GROMACS .gro file of N, CA, C and O in nm:
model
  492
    1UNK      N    1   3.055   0.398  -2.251
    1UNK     CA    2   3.188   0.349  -2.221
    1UNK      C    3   3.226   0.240  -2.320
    1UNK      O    4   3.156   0.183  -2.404
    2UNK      N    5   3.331   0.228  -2.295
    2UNK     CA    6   3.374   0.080  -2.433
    2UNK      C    7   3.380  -0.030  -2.353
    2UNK      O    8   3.374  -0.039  -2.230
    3UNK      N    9   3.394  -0.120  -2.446
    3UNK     CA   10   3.384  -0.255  -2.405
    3UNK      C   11   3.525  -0.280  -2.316
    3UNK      O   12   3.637  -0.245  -2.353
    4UNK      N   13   3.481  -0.373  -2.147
    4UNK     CA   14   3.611  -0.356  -2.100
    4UNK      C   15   3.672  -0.262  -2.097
    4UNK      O   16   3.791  -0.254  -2.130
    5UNK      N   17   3.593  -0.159  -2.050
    5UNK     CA   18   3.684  -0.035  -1.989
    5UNK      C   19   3.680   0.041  -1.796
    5UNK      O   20   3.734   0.133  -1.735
    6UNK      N   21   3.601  -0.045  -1.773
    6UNK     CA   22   3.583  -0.054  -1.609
    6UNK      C   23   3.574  -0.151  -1.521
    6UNK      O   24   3.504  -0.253  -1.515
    7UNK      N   25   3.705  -0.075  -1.413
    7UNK     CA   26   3.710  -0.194  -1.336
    7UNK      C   27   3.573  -0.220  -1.242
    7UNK      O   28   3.538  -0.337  -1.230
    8UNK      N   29   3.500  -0.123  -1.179
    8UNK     CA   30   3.384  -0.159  -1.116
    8UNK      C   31   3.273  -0.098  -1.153
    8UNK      O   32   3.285  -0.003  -1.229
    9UNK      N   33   3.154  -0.133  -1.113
    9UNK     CA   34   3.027  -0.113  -1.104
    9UNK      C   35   2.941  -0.113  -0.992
    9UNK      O   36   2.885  -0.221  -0.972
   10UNK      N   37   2.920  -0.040  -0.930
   10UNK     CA   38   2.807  -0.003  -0.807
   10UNK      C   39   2.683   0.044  -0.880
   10UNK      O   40   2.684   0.133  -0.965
   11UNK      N   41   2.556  -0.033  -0.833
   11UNK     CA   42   2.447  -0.004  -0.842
   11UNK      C   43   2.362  -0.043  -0.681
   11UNK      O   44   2.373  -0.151  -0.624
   12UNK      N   45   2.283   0.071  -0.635
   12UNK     CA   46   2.223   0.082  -0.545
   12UNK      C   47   2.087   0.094  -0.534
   12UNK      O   48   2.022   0.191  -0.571
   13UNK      N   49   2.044  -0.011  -0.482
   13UNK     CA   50   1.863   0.046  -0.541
   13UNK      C   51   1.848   0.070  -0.643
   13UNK      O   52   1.758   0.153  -0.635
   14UNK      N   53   1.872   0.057  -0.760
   14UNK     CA   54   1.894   0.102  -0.895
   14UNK      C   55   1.777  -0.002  -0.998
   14UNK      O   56   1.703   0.019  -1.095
   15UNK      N   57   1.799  -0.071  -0.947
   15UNK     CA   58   1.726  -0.223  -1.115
   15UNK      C   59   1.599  -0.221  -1.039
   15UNK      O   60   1.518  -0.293  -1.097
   16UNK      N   61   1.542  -0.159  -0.918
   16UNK     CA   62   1.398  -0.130  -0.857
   16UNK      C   63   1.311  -0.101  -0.954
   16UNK      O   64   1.197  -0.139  -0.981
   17UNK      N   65   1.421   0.006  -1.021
   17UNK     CA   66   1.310   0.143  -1.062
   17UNK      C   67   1.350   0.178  -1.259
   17UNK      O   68   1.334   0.286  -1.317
   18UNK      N   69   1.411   0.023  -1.331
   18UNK     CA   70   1.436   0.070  -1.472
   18UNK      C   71   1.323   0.006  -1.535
   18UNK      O   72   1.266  -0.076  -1.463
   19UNK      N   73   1.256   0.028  -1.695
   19UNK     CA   74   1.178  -0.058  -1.720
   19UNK      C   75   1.261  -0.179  -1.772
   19UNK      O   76   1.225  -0.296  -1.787
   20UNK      N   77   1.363  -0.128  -1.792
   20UNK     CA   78   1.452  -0.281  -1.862
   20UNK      C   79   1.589  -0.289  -1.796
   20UNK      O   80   1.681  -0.214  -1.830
   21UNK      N   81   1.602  -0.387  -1.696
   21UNK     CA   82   1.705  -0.380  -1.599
   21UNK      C   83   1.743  -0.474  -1.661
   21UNK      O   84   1.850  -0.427  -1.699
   22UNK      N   85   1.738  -0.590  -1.709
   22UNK     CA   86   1.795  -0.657  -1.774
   22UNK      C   87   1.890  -0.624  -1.904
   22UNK      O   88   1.982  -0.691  -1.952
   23UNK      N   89   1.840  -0.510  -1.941
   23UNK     CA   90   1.956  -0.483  -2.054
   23UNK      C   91   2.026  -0.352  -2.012
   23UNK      O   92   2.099  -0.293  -2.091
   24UNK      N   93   2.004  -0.305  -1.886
   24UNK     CA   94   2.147  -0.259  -1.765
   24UNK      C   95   2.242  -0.353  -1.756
   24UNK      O   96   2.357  -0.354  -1.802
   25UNK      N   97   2.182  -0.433  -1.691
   25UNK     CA   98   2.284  -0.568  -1.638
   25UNK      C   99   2.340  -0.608  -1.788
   25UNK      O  100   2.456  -0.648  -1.778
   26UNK      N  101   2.309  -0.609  -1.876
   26UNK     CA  102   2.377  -0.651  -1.999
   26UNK      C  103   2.534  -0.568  -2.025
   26UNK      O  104   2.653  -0.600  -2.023
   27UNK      N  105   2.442  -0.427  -2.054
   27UNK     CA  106   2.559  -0.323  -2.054
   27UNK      C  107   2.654  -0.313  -1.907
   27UNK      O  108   2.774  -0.324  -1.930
   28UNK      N  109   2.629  -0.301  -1.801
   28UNK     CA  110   2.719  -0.320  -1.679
   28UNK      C  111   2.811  -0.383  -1.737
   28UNK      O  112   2.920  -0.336  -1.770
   29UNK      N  113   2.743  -0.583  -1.765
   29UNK     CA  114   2.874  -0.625  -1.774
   29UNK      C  115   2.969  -0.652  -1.917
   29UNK      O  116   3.066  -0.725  -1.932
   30UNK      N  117   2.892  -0.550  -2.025
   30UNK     CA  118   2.990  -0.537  -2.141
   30UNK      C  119   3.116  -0.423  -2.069
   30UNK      O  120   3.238  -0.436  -2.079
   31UNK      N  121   3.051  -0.329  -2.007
   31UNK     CA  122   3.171  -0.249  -1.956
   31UNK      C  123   3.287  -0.283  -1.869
   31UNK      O  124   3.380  -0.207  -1.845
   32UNK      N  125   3.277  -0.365  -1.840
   32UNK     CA  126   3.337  -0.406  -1.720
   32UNK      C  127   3.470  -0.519  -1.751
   32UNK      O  128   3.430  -0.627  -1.794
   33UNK      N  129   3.604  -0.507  -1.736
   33UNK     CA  130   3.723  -0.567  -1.806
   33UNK      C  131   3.728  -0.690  -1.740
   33UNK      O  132   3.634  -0.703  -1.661
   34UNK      N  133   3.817  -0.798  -1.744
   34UNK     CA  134   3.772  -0.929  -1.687
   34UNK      C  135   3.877  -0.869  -1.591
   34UNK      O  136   3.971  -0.790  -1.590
   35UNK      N  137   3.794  -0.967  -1.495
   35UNK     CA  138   3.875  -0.947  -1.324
   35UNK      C  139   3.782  -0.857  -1.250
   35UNK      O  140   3.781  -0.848  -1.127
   36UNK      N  141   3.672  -0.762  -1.365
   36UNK     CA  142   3.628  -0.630  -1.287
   36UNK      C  143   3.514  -0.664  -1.195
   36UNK      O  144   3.494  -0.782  -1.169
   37UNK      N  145   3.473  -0.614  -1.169
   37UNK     CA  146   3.353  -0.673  -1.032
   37UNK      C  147   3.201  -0.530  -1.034
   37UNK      O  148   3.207  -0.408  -1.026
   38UNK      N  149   3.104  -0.609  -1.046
   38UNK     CA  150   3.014  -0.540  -1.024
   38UNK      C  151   2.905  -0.562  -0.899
   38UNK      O  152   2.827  -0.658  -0.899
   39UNK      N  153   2.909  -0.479  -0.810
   39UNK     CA  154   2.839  -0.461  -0.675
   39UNK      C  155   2.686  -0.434  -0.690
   39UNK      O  156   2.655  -0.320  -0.722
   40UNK      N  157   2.603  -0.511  -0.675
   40UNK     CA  158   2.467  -0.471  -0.675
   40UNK      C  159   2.413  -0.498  -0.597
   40UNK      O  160   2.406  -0.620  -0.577
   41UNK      N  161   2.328  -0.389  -0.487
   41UNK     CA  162   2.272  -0.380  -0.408
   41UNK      C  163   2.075  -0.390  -0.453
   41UNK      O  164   2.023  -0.296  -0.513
   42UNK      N  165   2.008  -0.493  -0.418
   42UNK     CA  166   1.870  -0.493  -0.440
   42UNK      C  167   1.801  -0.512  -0.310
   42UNK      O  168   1.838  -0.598  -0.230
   43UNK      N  169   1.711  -0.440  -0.290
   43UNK     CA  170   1.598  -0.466  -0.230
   43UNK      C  171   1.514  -0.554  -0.232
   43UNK      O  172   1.476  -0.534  -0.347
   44UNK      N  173   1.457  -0.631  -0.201
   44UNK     CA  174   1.393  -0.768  -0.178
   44UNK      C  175   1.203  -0.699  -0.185
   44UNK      O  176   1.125  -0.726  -0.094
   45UNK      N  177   1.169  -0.629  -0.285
   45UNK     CA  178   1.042  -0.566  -0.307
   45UNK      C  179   0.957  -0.751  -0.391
   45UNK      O  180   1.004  -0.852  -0.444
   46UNK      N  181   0.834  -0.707  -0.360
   46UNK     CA  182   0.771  -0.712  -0.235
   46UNK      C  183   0.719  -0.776  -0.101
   46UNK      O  184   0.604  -0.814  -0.077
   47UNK      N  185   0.826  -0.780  -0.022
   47UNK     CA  186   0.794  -0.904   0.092
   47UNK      C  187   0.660  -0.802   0.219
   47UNK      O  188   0.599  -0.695   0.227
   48UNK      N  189   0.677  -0.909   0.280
   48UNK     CA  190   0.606  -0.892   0.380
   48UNK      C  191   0.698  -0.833   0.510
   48UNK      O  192   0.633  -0.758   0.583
   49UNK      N  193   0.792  -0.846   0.537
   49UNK     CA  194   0.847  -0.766   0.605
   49UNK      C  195   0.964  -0.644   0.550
   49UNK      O  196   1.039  -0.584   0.627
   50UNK      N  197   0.960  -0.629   0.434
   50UNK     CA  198   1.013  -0.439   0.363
   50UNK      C  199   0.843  -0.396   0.353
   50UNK      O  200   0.838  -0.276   0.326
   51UNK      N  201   0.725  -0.447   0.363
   51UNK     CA  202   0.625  -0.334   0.326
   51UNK      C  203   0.580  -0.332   0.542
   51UNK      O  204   0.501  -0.246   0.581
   52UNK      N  205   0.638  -0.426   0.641
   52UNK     CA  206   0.574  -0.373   0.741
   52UNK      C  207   0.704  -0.311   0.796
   52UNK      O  208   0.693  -0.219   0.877
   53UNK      N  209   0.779  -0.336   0.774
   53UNK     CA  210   0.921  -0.223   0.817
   53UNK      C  211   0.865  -0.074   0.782
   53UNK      O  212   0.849   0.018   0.862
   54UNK      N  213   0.837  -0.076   0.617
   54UNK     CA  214   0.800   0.118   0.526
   54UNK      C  215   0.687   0.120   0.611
   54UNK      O  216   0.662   0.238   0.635
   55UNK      N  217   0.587   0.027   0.681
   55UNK     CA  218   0.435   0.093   0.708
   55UNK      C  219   0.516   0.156   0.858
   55UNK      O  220   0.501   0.278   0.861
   56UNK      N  221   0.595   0.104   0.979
   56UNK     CA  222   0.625   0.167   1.063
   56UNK      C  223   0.784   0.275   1.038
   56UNK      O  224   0.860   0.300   1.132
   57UNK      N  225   0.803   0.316   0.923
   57UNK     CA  226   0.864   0.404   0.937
   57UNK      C  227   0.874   0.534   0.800
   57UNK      O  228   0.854   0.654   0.817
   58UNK      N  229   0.902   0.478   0.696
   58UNK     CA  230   0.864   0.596   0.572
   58UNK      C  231   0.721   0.609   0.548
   58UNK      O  232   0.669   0.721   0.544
   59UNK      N  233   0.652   0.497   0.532
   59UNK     CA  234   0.468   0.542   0.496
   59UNK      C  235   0.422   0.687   0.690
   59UNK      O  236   0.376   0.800   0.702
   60UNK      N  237   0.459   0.611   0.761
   60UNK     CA  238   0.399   0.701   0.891
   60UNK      C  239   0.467   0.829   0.852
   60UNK      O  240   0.406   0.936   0.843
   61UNK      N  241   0.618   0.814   0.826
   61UNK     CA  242   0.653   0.925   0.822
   61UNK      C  243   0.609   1.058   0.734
   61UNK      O  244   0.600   1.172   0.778
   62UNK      N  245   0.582   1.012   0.596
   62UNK     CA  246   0.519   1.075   0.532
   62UNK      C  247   0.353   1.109   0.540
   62UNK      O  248   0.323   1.221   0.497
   63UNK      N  249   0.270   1.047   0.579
   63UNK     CA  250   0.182   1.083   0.620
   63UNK      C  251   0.200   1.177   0.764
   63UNK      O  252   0.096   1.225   0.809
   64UNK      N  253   0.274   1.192   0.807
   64UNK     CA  254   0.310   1.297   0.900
   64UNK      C  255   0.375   1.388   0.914
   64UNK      O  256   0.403   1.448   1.018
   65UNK      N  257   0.412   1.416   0.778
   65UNK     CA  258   0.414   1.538   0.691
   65UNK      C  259   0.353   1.607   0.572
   65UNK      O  260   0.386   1.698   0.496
   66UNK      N  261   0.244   1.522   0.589
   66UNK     CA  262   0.071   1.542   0.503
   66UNK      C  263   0.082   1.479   0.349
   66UNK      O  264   0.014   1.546   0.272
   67UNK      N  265   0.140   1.385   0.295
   67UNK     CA  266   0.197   1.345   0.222
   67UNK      C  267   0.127   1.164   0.192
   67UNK      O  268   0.178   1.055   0.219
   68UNK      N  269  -0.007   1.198   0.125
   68UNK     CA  270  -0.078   1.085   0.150
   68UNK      C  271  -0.072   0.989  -0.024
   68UNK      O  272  -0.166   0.941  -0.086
   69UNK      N  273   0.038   0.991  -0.051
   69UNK     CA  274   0.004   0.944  -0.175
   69UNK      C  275   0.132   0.823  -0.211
   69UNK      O  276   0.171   0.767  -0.313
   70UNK      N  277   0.172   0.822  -0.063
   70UNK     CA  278   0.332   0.737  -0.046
   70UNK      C  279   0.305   0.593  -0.128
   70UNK      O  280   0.383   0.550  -0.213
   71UNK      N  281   0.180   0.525  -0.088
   71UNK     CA  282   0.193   0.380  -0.107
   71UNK      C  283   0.173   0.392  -0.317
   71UNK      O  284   0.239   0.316  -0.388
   72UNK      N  285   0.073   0.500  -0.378
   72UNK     CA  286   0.141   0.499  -0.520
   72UNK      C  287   0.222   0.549  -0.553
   72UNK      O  288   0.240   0.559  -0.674
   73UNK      N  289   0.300   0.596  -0.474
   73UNK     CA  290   0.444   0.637  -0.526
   73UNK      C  291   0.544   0.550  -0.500
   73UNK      O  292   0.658   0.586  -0.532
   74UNK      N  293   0.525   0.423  -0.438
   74UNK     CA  294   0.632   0.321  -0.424
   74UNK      C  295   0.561   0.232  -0.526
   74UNK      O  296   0.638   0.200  -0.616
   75UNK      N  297   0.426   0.176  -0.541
   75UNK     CA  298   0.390   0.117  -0.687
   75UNK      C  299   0.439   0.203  -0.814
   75UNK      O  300   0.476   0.125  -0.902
   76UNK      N  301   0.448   0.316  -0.847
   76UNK     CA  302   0.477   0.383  -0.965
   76UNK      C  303   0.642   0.359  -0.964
   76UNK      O  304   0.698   0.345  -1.073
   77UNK      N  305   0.720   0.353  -0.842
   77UNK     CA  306   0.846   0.393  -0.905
   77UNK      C  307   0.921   0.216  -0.913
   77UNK      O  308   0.977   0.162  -1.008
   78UNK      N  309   0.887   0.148  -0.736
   78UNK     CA  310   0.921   0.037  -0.779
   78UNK      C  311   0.833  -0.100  -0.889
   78UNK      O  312   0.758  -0.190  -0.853
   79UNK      N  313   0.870  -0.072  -0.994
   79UNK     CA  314   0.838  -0.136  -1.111
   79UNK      C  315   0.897  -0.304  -1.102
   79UNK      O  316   0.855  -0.396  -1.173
   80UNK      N  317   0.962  -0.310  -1.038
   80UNK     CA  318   1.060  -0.467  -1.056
   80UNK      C  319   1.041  -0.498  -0.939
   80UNK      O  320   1.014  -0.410  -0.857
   81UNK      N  321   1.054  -0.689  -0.887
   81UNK     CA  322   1.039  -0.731  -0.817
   81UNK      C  323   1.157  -0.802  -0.774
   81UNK      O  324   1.236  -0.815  -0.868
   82UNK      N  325   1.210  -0.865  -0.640
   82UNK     CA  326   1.336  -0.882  -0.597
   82UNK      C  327   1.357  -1.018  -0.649
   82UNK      O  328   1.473  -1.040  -0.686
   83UNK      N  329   1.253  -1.137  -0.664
   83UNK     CA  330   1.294  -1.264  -0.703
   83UNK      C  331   1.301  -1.259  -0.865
   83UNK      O  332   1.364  -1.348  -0.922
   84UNK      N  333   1.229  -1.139  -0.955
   84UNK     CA  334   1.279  -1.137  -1.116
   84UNK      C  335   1.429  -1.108  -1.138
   84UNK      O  336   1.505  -1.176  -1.208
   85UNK      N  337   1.463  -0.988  -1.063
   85UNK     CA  338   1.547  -0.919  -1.073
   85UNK      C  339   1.696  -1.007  -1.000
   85UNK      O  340   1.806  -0.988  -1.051
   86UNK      N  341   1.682  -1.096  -0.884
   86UNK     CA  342   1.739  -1.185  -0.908
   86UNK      C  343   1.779  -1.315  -1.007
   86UNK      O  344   1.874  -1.393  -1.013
   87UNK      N  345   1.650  -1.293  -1.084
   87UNK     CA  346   1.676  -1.458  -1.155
   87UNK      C  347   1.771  -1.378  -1.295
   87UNK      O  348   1.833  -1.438  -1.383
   88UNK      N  349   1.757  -1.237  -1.281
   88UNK     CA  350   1.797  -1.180  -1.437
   88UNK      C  351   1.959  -1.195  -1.381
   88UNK      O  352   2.050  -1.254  -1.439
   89UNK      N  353   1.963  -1.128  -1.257
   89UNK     CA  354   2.146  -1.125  -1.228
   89UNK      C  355   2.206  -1.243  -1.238
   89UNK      O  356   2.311  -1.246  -1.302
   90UNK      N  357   2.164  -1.348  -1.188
   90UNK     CA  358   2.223  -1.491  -1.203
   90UNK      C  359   2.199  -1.531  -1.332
   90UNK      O  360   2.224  -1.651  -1.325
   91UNK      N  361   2.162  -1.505  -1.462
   91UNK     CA  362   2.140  -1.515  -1.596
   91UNK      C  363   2.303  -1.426  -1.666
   91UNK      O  364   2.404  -1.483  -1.707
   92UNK      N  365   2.280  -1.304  -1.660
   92UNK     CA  366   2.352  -1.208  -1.701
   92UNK      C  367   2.508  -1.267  -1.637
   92UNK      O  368   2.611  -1.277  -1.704
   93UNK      N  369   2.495  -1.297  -1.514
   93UNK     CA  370   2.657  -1.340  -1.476
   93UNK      C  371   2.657  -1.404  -1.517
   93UNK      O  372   2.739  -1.394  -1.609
   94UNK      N  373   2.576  -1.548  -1.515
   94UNK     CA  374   2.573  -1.675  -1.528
   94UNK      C  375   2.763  -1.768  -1.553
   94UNK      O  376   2.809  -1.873  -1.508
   95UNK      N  377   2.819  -1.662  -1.644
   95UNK     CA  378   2.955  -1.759  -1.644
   95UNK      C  379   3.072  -1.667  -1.586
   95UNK      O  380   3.183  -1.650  -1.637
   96UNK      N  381   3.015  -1.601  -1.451
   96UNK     CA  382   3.160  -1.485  -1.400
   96UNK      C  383   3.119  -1.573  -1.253
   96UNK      O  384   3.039  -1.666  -1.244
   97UNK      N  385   3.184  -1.522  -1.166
   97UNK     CA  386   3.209  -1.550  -0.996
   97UNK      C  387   3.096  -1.502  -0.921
   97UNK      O  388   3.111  -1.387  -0.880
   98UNK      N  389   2.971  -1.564  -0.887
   98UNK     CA  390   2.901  -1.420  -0.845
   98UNK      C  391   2.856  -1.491  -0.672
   98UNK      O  392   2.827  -1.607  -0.640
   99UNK      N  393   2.860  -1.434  -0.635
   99UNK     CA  394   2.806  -1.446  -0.453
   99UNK      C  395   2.713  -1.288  -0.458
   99UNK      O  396   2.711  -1.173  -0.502
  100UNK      N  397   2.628  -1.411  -0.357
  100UNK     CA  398   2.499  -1.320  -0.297
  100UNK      C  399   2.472  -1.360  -0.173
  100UNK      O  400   2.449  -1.474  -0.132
  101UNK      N  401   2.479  -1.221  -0.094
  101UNK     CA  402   2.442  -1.168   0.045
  101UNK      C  403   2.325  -1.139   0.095
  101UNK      O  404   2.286  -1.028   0.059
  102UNK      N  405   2.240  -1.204   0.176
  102UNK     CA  406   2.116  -1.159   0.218
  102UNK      C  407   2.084  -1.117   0.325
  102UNK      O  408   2.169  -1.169   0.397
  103UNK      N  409   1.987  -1.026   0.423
  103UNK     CA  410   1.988  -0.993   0.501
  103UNK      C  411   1.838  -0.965   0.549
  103UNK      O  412   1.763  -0.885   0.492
  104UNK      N  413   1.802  -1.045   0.668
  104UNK     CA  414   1.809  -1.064   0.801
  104UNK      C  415   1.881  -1.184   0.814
  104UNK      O  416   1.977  -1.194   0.890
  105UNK      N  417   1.832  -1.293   0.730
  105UNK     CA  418   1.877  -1.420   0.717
  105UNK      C  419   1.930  -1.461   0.592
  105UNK      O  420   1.871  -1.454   0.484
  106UNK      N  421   2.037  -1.502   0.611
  106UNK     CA  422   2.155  -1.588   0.532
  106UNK      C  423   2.099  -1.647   0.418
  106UNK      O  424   2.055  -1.750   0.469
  107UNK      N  425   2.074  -1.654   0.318
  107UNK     CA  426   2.019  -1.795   0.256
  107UNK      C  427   1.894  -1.819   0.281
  107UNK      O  428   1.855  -1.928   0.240
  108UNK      N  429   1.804  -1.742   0.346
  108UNK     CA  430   1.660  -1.767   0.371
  108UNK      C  431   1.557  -1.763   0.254
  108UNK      O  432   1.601  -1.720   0.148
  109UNK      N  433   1.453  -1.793   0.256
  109UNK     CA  434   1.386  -1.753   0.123
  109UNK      C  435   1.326  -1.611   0.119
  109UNK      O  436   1.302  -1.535   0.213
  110UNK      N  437   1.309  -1.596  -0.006
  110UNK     CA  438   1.337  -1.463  -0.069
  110UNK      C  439   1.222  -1.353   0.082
  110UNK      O  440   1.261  -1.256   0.147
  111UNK      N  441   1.063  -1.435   0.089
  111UNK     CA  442   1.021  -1.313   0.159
  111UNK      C  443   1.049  -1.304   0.272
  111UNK      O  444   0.972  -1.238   0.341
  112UNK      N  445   1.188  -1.373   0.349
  112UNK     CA  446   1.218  -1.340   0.444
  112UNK      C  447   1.413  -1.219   0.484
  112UNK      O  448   1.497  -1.191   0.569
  113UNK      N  449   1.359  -1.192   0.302
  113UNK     CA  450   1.483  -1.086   0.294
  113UNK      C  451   1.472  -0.930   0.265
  113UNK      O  452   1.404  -0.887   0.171
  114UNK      N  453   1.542  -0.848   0.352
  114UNK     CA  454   1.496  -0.717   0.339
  114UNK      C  455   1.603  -0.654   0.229
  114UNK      O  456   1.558  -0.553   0.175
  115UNK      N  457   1.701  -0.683   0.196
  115UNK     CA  458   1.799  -0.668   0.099
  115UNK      C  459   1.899  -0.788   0.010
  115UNK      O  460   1.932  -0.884   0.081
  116UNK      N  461   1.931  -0.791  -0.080
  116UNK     CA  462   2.062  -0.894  -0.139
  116UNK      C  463   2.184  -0.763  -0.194
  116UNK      O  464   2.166  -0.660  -0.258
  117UNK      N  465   2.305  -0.824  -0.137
  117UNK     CA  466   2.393  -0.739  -0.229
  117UNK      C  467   2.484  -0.852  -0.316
  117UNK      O  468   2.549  -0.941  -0.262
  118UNK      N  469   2.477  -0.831  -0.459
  118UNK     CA  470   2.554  -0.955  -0.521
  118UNK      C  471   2.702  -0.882  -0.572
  118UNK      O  472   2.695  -0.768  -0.617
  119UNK      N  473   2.815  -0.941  -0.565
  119UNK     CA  474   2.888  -0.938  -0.633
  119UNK      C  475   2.957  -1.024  -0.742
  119UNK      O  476   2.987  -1.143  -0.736
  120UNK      N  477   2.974  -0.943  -0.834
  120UNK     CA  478   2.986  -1.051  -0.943
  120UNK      C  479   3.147  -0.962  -1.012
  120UNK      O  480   3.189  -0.848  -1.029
  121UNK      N  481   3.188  -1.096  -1.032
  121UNK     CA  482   3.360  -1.084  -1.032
  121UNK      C  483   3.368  -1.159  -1.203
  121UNK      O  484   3.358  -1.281  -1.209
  122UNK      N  485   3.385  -1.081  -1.327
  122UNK     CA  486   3.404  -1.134  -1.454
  122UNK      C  487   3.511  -1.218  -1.436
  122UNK      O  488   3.603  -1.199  -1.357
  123UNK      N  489   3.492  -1.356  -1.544
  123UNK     CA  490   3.593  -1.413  -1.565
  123UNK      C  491   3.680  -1.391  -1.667
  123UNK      O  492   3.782  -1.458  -1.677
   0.00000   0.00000   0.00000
């Protein structure tokens, strides 16, 4: 795309699983025209409550469809961690509008978050 040629950007689970999410987030926000807004949804990998949430519901599940190889297949794919991958988004915006959403708790520290969604609004 060219420079400043989109108004938004959605990424979902996405900067989990690149080896260089940081130079995503670069390009995102070369594309993106001022005013435009980019939505990023991250996962908070690896806390203590997203790996006992997956042990009572995707790890059981898959092992109960004979499928015993779940826990290296979430080390092989999720490659990035939620407090890097935060410190890169607040870098990369660093001079646009950006708010971040966390969830169970507001503002809690990081291993007590099962997701962040940031939006970041170019200036």
């Amino acid at each position: 795309f060219a420079d400043a040629s989109v108004d938004r950007v959605i990424a979902t689970c996405v900067l989990l699983h690149l080896p260089r999410p940081e130079q995503a987030l670069q390009e995102w926000r070369r594309i993106l025209r001022p005013g435009g807004v980019a939505s990023i949804y991250v996962p908070n990998e690896p806390t203590l409550i997203t790996r006992a949430g997956r042990a009572i519901t995707t790890r059981r599940a898959a092992r109960r469809a004979g499928f015993q190889g779940f826990d290296l297949m979430i080390a092989r794919e999720h490659i990035n961690h939620g407090w890097g991958l935060d410190q890169m988004i607040r870098y990369v915006f660093r001079d646009d509008v950006l708010r971040a959403r966390t969830w169970p708790i507001p503002h809690g520290p990081m291993s007590s978050r099962v997701f962040t969604v940031y939006q970041a609004k170019l200036a």
